[in-house]
mmCIF file of C-alpha atoms in Angstrom:
data_model
loop_
_atom_site.group_PDB
_atom_site.id
_atom_site.type_symbol
_atom_site.label_atom_id
_atom_site.label_comp_id
_atom_site.label_asym_id
_atom_site.label_seq_id
_atom_site.Cartn_x
_atom_site.Cartn_y
_atom_site.Cartn_z
ATOM 1 C CA LYS A 1 -45.431 36.983 27.596
ATOM 2 C CA ILE A 2 -45.736 36.935 23.864
ATOM 3 C CA SER A 3 -42.625 37.116 21.506
ATOM 4 C CA PHE A 4 -41.982 36.255 17.124
ATOM 5 C CA HIS A 5 -41.494 32.814 18.786
ATOM 6 C CA THR A 6 -45.263 32.752 20.321
ATOM 7 C CA ILE A 7 -46.345 33.854 16.511
ATOM 8 C CA ARG A 8 -44.514 32.122 14.649
ATOM 9 C CA HIS A 9 -45.305 28.299 16.634
ATOM 10 C CA TRP A 10 -49.341 29.833 16.514
ATOM 11 C CA LYS A 11 -48.723 30.360 12.800
ATOM 12 C CA ALA A 12 -47.117 27.427 11.936
ATOM 13 C CA THR A 13 -49.594 24.904 14.501
ATOM 14 C CA MET A 14 -52.724 26.867 12.727
ATOM 15 C CA LEU A 15 -51.524 26.646 9.333
ATOM 16 C CA TYR A 16 -50.802 22.827 9.769
ATOM 17 C CA HIS A 17 -54.236 22.641 10.800
ATOM 18 C CA GLU A 18 -55.737 23.863 7.957
ATOM 19 C CA THR A 19 -53.745 22.257 5.072
ATOM 20 C CA LYS A 20 -52.288 18.976 7.311
ATOM 21 C CA ASP A 21 -49.164 19.521 5.144
ATOM 22 C CA ILE A 22 -46.146 18.559 7.405
ATOM 23 C CA LEU A 23 -43.483 19.463 3.997
ATOM 24 C CA TYR A 24 -45.553 22.933 3.028
ATOM 25 C CA VAL A 25 -45.059 24.088 6.743
ATOM 26 C CA MET A 26 -41.619 22.592 6.670
ATOM 27 C CA ASP A 27 -41.168 25.298 3.549
ATOM 28 C CA PHE A 28 -43.262 27.545 5.169
ATOM 29 C CA LEU A 29 -40.870 28.303 8.274
ATOM 30 C CA GLY A 30 -37.590 26.896 6.309
ATOM 31 C CA HIS A 31 -36.817 24.494 8.224
ATOM 32 C CA ARG A 32 -34.114 22.386 6.647
ATOM 33 C CA ASP A 33 -34.824 19.090 8.821
ATOM 34 C CA ILE A 34 -38.120 17.695 9.380
ATOM 35 C CA ARG A 35 -37.770 16.636 13.076
ATOM 36 C CA ASN A 36 -37.886 20.844 13.587
ATOM 37 C CA THR A 37 -41.336 21.129 12.094
ATOM 38 C CA MET A 38 -42.413 17.467 13.736
ATOM 39 C CA ARG A 39 -43.334 19.917 16.914
ATOM 40 C CA TYR A 40 -46.253 21.835 15.458
ATOM 41 C CA ILE A 41 -47.776 18.701 14.768
ATOM 42 C CA GLN A 42 -48.100 17.310 17.604
ATOM 43 C CA LEU A 43 -49.021 20.309 19.346
ATOM 44 C CA GLU A 44 -51.401 20.495 16.622
ATOM 45 C CA LYS A 45 -52.925 16.844 17.640
ATOM 46 C CA ALA A 46 -52.758 17.683 21.534
ATOM 47 C CA LEU A 47 -55.020 21.036 21.033
ATOM 48 C CA TYR A 48 -57.021 19.207 18.045
ATOM 49 C CA HIS A 49 -57.288 15.469 17.734
ATOM 50 C CA PRO A 50 -57.034 14.855 21.446
ATOM 51 C CA GLY A 51 -59.496 10.928 21.010
ATOM 52 C CA ASN A 52 -61.110 12.240 17.817
ATOM 53 C CA ASP A 53 -61.166 9.255 15.765
ATOM 54 C CA GLN A 54 -64.311 10.421 13.734
ATOM 55 C CA PHE A 55 -63.868 11.184 9.922
ATOM 56 C CA HIS A 56 -65.390 11.870 6.281
ATOM 57 C CA VAL A 57 -64.575 8.709 4.435
ATOM 58 C CA ARG A 58 -64.462 8.998 0.211
ATOM 59 C CA ILE A 59 -63.451 6.426 -2.082
ATOM 60 C CA ALA A 60 -61.824 6.907 -5.752
ATOM 61 C CA LYS A 61 -62.477 4.894 -8.468
ATOM 62 C CA ASN A 62 -59.548 5.296 -10.919
ATOM 63 C CA VAL A 63 -56.450 8.106 -10.403
ATOM 64 C CA GLU A 64 -57.873 11.495 -10.997
ATOM 65 C CA ASP A 65 -60.385 11.140 -8.292
ATOM 66 C CA ALA A 66 -57.481 9.362 -5.841
ATOM 67 C CA CYS A 67 -55.611 12.722 -6.994
ATOM 68 C CA GLU A 68 -58.409 14.664 -6.193
ATOM 69 C CA LEU A 69 -58.729 13.728 -2.619
ATOM 70 C CA VAL A 70 -55.081 13.990 -1.874
ATOM 71 C CA GLU A 71 -55.392 17.734 -3.460
ATOM 72 C CA VAL A 72 -57.898 18.486 -0.499
ATOM 73 C CA GLY A 73 -56.175 16.756 2.494
ATOM 74 C CA PHE A 74 -57.915 13.261 2.158
ATOM 75 C CA GLU A 75 -55.197 10.094 3.319
ATOM 76 C CA TYR A 76 -55.392 6.970 1.565
ATOM 77 C CA VAL A 77 -56.428 3.851 4.101
ATOM 78 C CA THR A 78 -56.870 0.160 2.295
ATOM 79 C CA GLY A 79 -56.158 -1.589 -0.181
ATOM 80 C CA THR A 80 -58.155 -2.545 -3.440
ATOM 81 C CA TYR A 81 -61.984 -3.071 -3.037
ATOM 82 C CA VAL A 82 -64.125 -6.226 -5.289
ATOM 83 C CA ASP A 83 -65.233 -3.369 -7.169
ATOM 84 C CA GLY A 84 -61.819 -0.976 -7.546
ATOM 85 C CA GLY A 85 -62.528 1.443 -5.169
ATOM 86 C CA LYS A 86 -59.757 2.317 -2.473
ATOM 87 C CA ILE A 87 -60.879 4.815 0.437
ATOM 88 C CA PHE A 88 -59.502 7.779 1.632
ATOM 89 C CA ARG A 89 -59.738 9.484 5.022
ATOM 90 C CA LYS A 90 -59.851 12.969 6.301
ATOM 91 C CA ARG A 91 -60.313 14.013 9.888
ATOM 92 C CA LYS A 92 -63.423 16.227 10.605
#
């Protein structure tokens, strides 16, 4: 049986899958407590990431590069390397 909540769960799961932004999904759903939003994130991970450890990797040379990477869904991975670059990753 498909209900309003079925569609809401599907939309929230897909929205997180597309954006990887839990705060955006939390705001979209009108949740005040992030724990309520986490159930959609856990569902998305179970559906789309079972053992998937493949990533797109980029190196930010400066703050502007880092901001651009974060804006398109990359996450910060490590400290600064000898050449000054910082590594970011995003699941494929």
